Each structure stands twice: as C-alpha cells, then as structure tokens.
Short mmCIF file of C-alpha atoms in Angstrom, two decimals:
data_model
loop_
_atom_site.label_atom_id
_atom_site.label_comp_id
_atom_site.label_asym_id
_atom_site.label_seq_id
_atom_site.Cartn_x
_atom_site.Cartn_y
_atom_site.Cartn_z
CA MET A 1 50.03 81.90 132.96
CA LYS A 2 49.26 79.31 135.63
CA LYS A 3 50.70 78.88 139.11
CA ASN A 4 49.64 75.90 141.20
CA ASN A 5 47.24 74.90 138.36
CA LEU A 6 45.20 78.11 138.79
CA THR A 7 44.79 80.96 136.34
CA ASP A 8 45.58 84.50 137.46
CA LYS A 9 41.86 85.26 137.77
CA GLU A 10 41.24 82.10 139.79
CA ARG A 11 44.15 82.92 142.08
CA GLN A 12 42.84 86.46 142.59
CA THR A 13 39.39 85.13 143.52
CA LYS A 14 40.93 82.55 145.85
CA ALA A 15 43.08 85.23 147.51
CA LEU A 16 40.02 87.42 148.11
CA GLU A 17 38.14 84.50 149.67
CA GLU A 18 41.13 83.63 151.85
CA GLY A 19 41.47 87.29 152.81
CA LYS A 20 37.90 87.27 154.13
CA LEU A 21 38.64 84.08 156.04
CA ILE A 22 41.80 85.60 157.51
CA GLU A 23 39.91 88.71 158.62
CA LYS A 24 37.33 86.45 160.26
CA TYR A 25 40.04 84.59 162.17
CA TRP A 26 41.86 87.77 163.21
CA ASN A 27 38.64 89.32 164.52
CA ASP A 28 37.41 86.20 166.32
CA PRO A 29 38.89 85.87 169.84
CA SER A 30 37.64 82.28 170.06
CA HIS A 31 39.83 81.22 167.13
CA ASN A 32 42.86 79.58 168.75
CA LYS A 33 45.16 79.42 165.73
CA THR A 34 47.44 82.11 164.44
CA VAL A 35 47.06 82.98 160.77
CA HIS A 36 49.89 83.86 158.41
CA ARG A 37 49.83 85.29 154.89
CA VAL A 38 52.80 84.62 152.63
CA ILE A 39 52.45 86.99 149.68
CA ILE A 40 54.66 86.60 146.64
CA GLY A 41 54.56 90.19 145.53
CA ASP A 42 56.09 93.65 145.63
CA SER A 43 55.94 95.48 148.95
CA ARG A 44 56.28 98.82 147.17
CA ASN A 45 52.55 98.45 146.56
CA MET A 46 50.65 96.59 149.26
CA THR A 47 47.30 98.29 148.61
CA LYS A 48 45.80 95.14 147.07
CA SER A 49 46.29 93.06 150.18
CA VAL A 50 46.90 95.17 153.30
CA VAL A 51 44.51 97.90 154.45
CA ASP A 52 45.40 101.14 156.23
CA ASN A 53 46.28 101.03 159.94
CA SER A 54 45.87 97.24 160.16
CA VAL A 55 49.36 96.13 161.27
CA HIS A 56 50.67 96.32 164.84
CA LEU A 57 54.40 95.78 164.27
CA ILE A 58 56.84 95.69 161.35
CA VAL A 59 60.10 93.74 161.59
CA THR A 60 62.37 93.50 158.58
CA SER A 61 65.83 93.61 157.08
CA PRO A 62 65.74 95.14 153.59
CA PRO A 63 67.86 93.87 150.70
CA TYR A 64 71.34 95.34 150.54
CA PHE A 65 72.22 97.81 147.81
CA ASN A 66 74.96 95.77 146.15
CA ALA A 67 73.87 92.23 147.11
CA LYS A 68 74.23 89.73 144.26
CA GLU A 69 70.64 88.45 144.50
CA TYR A 70 69.14 91.95 144.58
CA SER A 71 71.40 93.85 142.21
CA GLN A 72 68.83 95.71 140.12
CA TRP A 73 69.94 99.13 141.39
CA SER A 74 72.63 100.94 139.42
CA THR A 75 73.08 103.69 142.03
CA ILE A 76 72.52 104.15 145.75
CA GLU A 77 70.00 106.90 144.92
CA LYS A 78 67.81 104.47 142.95
CA TYR A 79 68.06 101.95 145.77
CA LEU A 80 66.90 104.54 148.31
CA GLU A 81 64.02 105.56 146.02
CA ASP A 82 62.73 101.99 146.03
CA MET A 83 63.17 101.64 149.78
CA LYS A 84 61.19 104.86 150.24
CA LYS A 85 58.27 103.41 148.26
CA THR A 86 58.12 100.42 150.61
CA PHE A 87 58.52 102.65 153.68
CA ILE A 88 55.56 104.77 152.50
CA GLU A 89 53.47 101.60 152.38
CA CYS A 90 54.74 100.55 155.81
CA PHE A 91 53.70 103.93 157.21
CA ARG A 92 50.24 103.52 155.65
CA VAL A 93 49.50 100.06 157.05
CA LEU A 94 51.03 100.49 160.53
CA GLN A 95 48.77 101.61 163.34
CA PRO A 96 49.59 104.93 165.04
CA ARG A 97 52.19 104.83 167.83
CA ARG A 98 53.29 101.32 166.81
CA LYS A 99 56.83 100.30 165.89
CA PHE A 100 58.83 99.54 162.74
CA CYS A 101 62.03 97.60 163.56
CA LEU A 102 64.53 98.05 160.73
CA ASN A 103 67.70 95.93 160.73
CA ILE A 104 70.49 97.07 158.42
CA SER A 105 74.27 97.47 158.36
CA ASP A 106 76.60 99.82 156.56
CA LEU A 107 78.35 98.42 153.51
CA PRO A 108 82.04 98.26 152.61
CA GLU A 109 83.06 99.34 149.15
CA ARG A 110 86.54 99.22 147.69
CA GLY A 111 87.74 102.51 146.22
CA ASP A 112 90.98 103.85 144.78
CA SER A 113 92.23 104.85 148.22
CA GLY A 114 91.11 101.66 149.98
CA VAL A 115 87.94 100.37 151.62
CA ARG A 116 85.27 102.95 152.36
CA TRP A 117 81.90 102.48 154.03
CA ILE A 118 78.51 103.37 152.55
CA PRO A 119 76.44 104.67 155.53
CA LEU A 120 73.40 102.63 154.55
CA GLY A 121 71.93 102.63 158.06
CA PRO A 122 71.85 106.42 158.49
CA GLU A 123 70.60 106.84 154.91
CA LEU A 124 67.65 104.51 155.49
CA GLU A 125 66.93 106.19 158.83
CA ARG A 126 66.78 109.52 156.99
CA VAL A 127 64.42 108.09 154.34
CA ALA A 128 62.14 106.65 157.05
CA GLN A 129 61.94 110.02 158.76
CA GLU A 130 61.13 111.72 155.44
CA VAL A 131 58.16 109.35 155.13
CA GLY A 132 56.91 110.37 158.58
CA PHE A 133 58.41 107.90 161.04
CA GLU A 134 60.06 109.07 164.27
CA LEU A 135 63.19 107.46 165.66
CA ALA A 136 62.07 105.91 168.96
CA ASP A 137 65.23 103.94 169.74
CA ARG A 138 68.40 102.66 168.16
CA ILE A 139 69.70 99.19 169.06
CA PHE A 140 73.06 97.77 168.06
CA TRP A 141 73.43 94.09 167.22
CA TYR A 142 76.87 92.82 168.23
CA LYS A 143 77.40 89.83 165.94
CA THR A 144 79.23 86.88 167.43
CA PRO A 145 81.47 85.11 166.92
CA VAL A 146 83.62 87.96 165.62
CA LYS A 147 85.39 86.83 162.50
CA GLY A 148 89.20 86.77 162.52
CA PHE A 149 91.14 89.97 162.13
CA GLN A 150 91.00 91.94 158.90
CA TYR A 151 94.37 92.25 157.24
CA GLY A 152 94.64 95.78 155.91
CA SER A 153 98.20 96.87 156.65
CA LEU A 154 98.72 93.99 159.13
CA PRO A 155 100.86 93.93 161.20
CA PHE A 156 101.83 97.59 160.77
CA PRO A 157 100.16 100.99 160.80
CA PRO A 158 98.66 103.06 159.29
CA SER A 159 95.72 101.28 157.61
CA PRO A 160 94.28 98.47 159.72
CA LEU A 161 90.78 97.24 158.86
CA ILE A 162 88.28 97.13 161.72
CA CYS A 163 86.30 93.88 162.07
CA ASP A 164 82.70 94.21 160.92
CA SER A 165 80.78 93.04 163.98
CA MET A 166 77.86 95.49 164.40
CA GLU A 167 74.51 96.10 162.73
CA TYR A 168 71.77 98.63 163.41
CA ILE A 169 68.22 97.95 164.54
CA TYR A 170 66.33 101.21 164.13
CA VAL A 171 63.13 101.26 166.19
CA LEU A 172 60.90 103.67 164.28
CA ARG A 173 57.51 104.87 165.44
CA LYS A 174 54.46 106.10 163.55
CA PRO A 175 53.14 109.24 165.29
CA GLY A 176 49.53 109.46 166.40
CA LYS A 177 47.13 108.33 169.07
CA PRO A 178 47.45 104.62 169.93
CA ASP A 179 44.49 102.26 170.16
CA TYR A 180 44.80 99.21 172.40
CA SER A 181 41.06 98.60 172.77
CA HIS A 182 41.40 95.25 170.98
CA ILE A 183 43.73 93.87 173.66
CA SER A 184 41.95 91.79 176.29
CA LYS A 185 43.24 91.27 179.82
CA SER A 186 44.15 87.69 178.96
CA GLN A 187 46.10 88.83 175.87
CA LYS A 188 47.98 91.40 177.91
CA GLU A 189 48.85 88.85 180.57
CA ALA A 190 49.92 86.28 177.96
CA SER A 191 52.28 88.91 176.52
CA ARG A 192 54.07 89.53 179.81
CA LEU A 193 57.86 89.35 179.53
CA LYS A 194 59.88 87.50 182.14
CA ARG A 195 62.02 89.73 184.32
CA GLU A 196 65.26 88.41 182.80
CA GLU A 197 63.88 88.84 179.26
CA TYR A 198 62.94 92.44 179.92
CA ALA A 199 66.35 93.18 181.44
CA GLU A 200 68.21 91.64 178.49
CA PHE A 201 65.98 92.86 175.66
CA THR A 202 66.01 96.50 176.80
CA LYS A 203 69.79 96.78 176.64
CA GLN A 204 70.98 98.97 173.78
CA ILE A 205 73.50 96.36 172.63
CA TRP A 206 72.14 92.94 171.71
CA THR A 207 74.77 90.21 171.61
CA MET A 208 73.50 87.55 169.21
CA ARG A 209 75.11 84.91 167.05
CA ARG A 210 75.22 85.62 163.35
CA VAL A 211 73.86 82.93 161.02
CA ARG A 212 76.86 80.93 159.89
CA LEU A 213 77.20 79.80 156.30
CA LYS A 214 76.80 76.11 157.19
CA GLU A 215 73.66 76.94 159.21
CA ASN A 216 72.02 78.84 156.36
CA VAL A 217 70.20 75.80 155.04
CA ASN A 218 67.36 77.94 153.65
CA GLY A 219 69.64 79.67 151.21
CA HIS A 220 68.90 83.37 151.70
CA ILE A 221 71.86 85.65 151.05
CA ALA A 222 71.66 87.57 154.35
CA PRO A 223 69.32 85.98 156.92
CA PHE A 224 69.09 87.43 160.39
CA PRO A 225 69.07 85.08 163.41
CA ASP A 226 65.78 83.92 164.91
CA GLU A 227 66.61 85.82 168.09
CA LEU A 228 66.39 89.23 166.40
CA PRO A 229 62.71 89.14 165.35
CA HIS A 230 61.93 87.14 168.50
CA ARG A 231 63.08 90.02 170.70
CA CYS A 232 61.35 92.66 168.59
CA ILE A 233 58.07 90.73 168.58
CA LYS A 234 58.17 90.18 172.35
CA LEU A 235 59.03 93.82 173.09
CA TYR A 236 56.71 95.64 170.72
CA SER A 237 53.56 93.54 170.19
CA PHE A 238 50.90 91.63 172.07
CA VAL A 239 49.86 88.01 171.61
CA GLY A 240 47.34 87.77 168.76
CA GLU A 241 48.46 90.95 166.99
CA ILE A 242 49.69 91.21 163.39
CA VAL A 243 53.38 91.43 162.44
CA LEU A 244 54.45 92.46 158.93
CA ASP A 245 57.74 91.73 157.17
CA PRO A 246 57.82 93.55 153.80
CA PHE A 247 61.12 91.88 152.81
CA GLY A 248 60.34 88.36 153.97
CA GLY A 249 63.35 86.48 152.61
CA SER A 250 63.37 82.95 153.97
CA GLY A 251 60.55 83.55 156.46
CA THR A 252 62.34 84.07 159.78
CA THR A 253 59.94 86.78 160.99
CA THR A 254 56.90 84.60 160.31
CA LYS A 255 58.60 81.66 162.01
CA MET A 256 59.07 83.72 165.17
CA ALA A 257 55.56 85.18 164.93
CA ILE A 258 54.25 81.60 165.01
CA GLN A 259 56.46 80.74 167.97
CA ASN A 260 55.25 83.81 169.88
CA LYS A 261 51.55 83.37 169.01
CA ARG A 262 51.28 86.40 166.75
CA ASN A 263 49.70 86.57 163.30
CA SER A 264 51.82 87.71 160.38
CA ILE A 265 52.01 88.99 156.82
CA LEU A 266 55.14 88.26 154.81
CA TYR A 267 55.98 89.84 151.46
CA GLU A 268 58.70 88.39 149.23
CA ILE A 269 59.25 89.52 145.66
CA LYS A 270 61.38 86.54 144.60
CA GLU A 271 59.20 83.49 144.07
CA GLU A 272 62.17 81.14 144.27
CA TYR A 273 62.29 81.81 148.03
CA LEU A 274 58.85 80.27 148.52
CA GLN A 275 60.28 76.78 148.92
CA HIS A 276 62.76 78.07 151.51
CA ILE A 277 59.87 79.68 153.39
CA LYS A 278 57.86 76.45 153.34
CA GLU A 279 60.84 74.52 154.69
CA LYS A 280 61.51 77.03 157.44
CA LEU A 281 57.88 76.98 158.55
CA ASN A 282 57.72 73.16 158.41
CA LEU A 283 54.53 73.34 156.39
CA ASN A 284 54.70 69.64 155.60
CA GLN A 285 54.38 68.68 159.26
CA LYS A 286 50.66 68.11 159.75
CA ARG A 287 51.04 67.86 163.50
CA LEU A 288 51.61 71.64 163.58
CA SER A 289 48.35 72.45 161.79
CA ASP A 290 46.47 72.84 165.07
CA ARG A 291 48.74 75.78 166.00
CA PHE A 292 48.66 77.93 162.88
CA GLU A 293 47.45 78.28 159.32
CA VAL A 294 49.41 79.66 156.37
CA PHE A 295 47.86 81.12 153.23
CA ILE A 296 50.09 81.53 150.18
CA GLU A 297 49.05 84.28 147.78
CA TYR A 298 50.40 85.61 144.50
CA GLU A 299 50.13 89.22 143.40
CA LYS A 300 50.53 90.50 139.85
#
C-alpha cells in the first residue's frame, strides 16, 4: 500500500531519517525553528517513535467513550482499558516530575429513570494513578457562554436538569527527580509569565469560551479552545521544550506549541484528520516556514 507515493518501507526509512534530523534540531541550541512531528498512528504504542523520558509536558483531551467518531468501545471497561494503554506510554515518555494535563468531562447517559452521569473524569484520574501518576492539581474549566436552560421538569420540581458548563483539567505528575540542566538562562527568561498571566492561570477555575459549532471549521467532534493548551504550555513547560498530545485531533495543541515556541509531537489515529491538522497549522503558508518545521509520519 502506498501513501504519498511511498511504499511502507520507504516511509519507514524516511521517518527514521527525519527522526535523526529532528533530534539534531532539538539538541542544537543554535537552531531557531521549532520542530513538530505529526504522527498518524496509535498512541497505545509509541515505542517506535518516542523514547523514554524524552517529553517535558503532555496536554490532551482523550476521545469520549460514546462519541460517534470514536465508538469502537462496547463497554466503559473496554474504553478504560484502552486509555490505560496510552497512559502507560505517556508515563514512559514523560520526564520525571513533569506534568500531564488531562482535559475530560463527565458524560450524560439516558436511563430508565432519567439522565444519569458517567463519572468519566474520576475514572480516568483513577486509571492514571494506577499507572503511576500523582494528582498534582485539579483545574475546572467553566465553559462560556452557558447554553440555555435544560428542560427536565421545567418549570416545576422535582427533576430539573443542571446545565453542563464544567470540564476537568487534571494536572498529573510523574514522580521522580527532575532534570532542568538543559534549560539555559535565556530559555528560562523567555519562558517568564507576565504578572497578570500568572495570576489568571493559577486560579482553580478557568473561564474560557467553548468552541462553537460554527467556529469548528476543522471538523473535530470535540475540540478544546486554543486557550486551554496555551495556558497549560505556558504554566508547565519552558521555551524550546517538547510537548506531546497523544490524542491530537485537529492539532490545537501543536498550534499552541508553535505559538509559544515549543516543539511538539502529535499522535492521531484517524488519518482523515490529517487535512484538518494541515489547515489548522497553515502548512500551505510558506511565509511561516522560518518559524517552524512540521514532519508528517505514518506508523503501521
């Protein structure tokens, strides 16, 4: 089978060559571009492309259990099993004492007695801790604008429906001794947050606009706003470090890594999202090529 007019073997060789080039860029302080890997592959097994303890921050929002575009799971238990496989890989590639920012919300499900909520957030937090992560912080995303009231028993008691306006951002930490020896004084200074940024970003409740349907031009079923990975990247990484998104979707995390002068690795299992990623990153605009480079890889 061919992709981009290359055989699987040719693509594998090309990916290895590009991987060496990427490592050269990441380890060369004089290289003034950020480098970004877009990997069409399965983040449950990143051993082919990402080495141990090589990533400085993970920011992601995993697929939802009953989402139409990711509906391969027949039970919540099977869903959690797959998430655990990816979390194990995340734990492997993340450097000690660094952060894994996990955005997720609970899910409504209609039952015989009415709507009930699947506690997806707490379940994924539990799975992450089973893998070895510690819970460092928990942030709540207050999604604006709040959609109109939910009907339920409107306008009477006893069964009103509460508006869904919150999501979790679990800030998980890999235990161990940190290593910041690669951070130069200039990198540290370039990563300084403004006073007002620090004050706003360290609040436990983040008020951010949700992505409206008409704004979702890149077509992903559940994109998070640019502001969410932007804040995580600014708070938990230094300029020039590597950010991973194991569930890349339409490429928002990589977009914000570029904006904040970080390198990135994006995994996305669905190849049809590649065009959305290219559009979001404006890869056809040559004038941006002096700021960053993107390598697109395919895994078997």
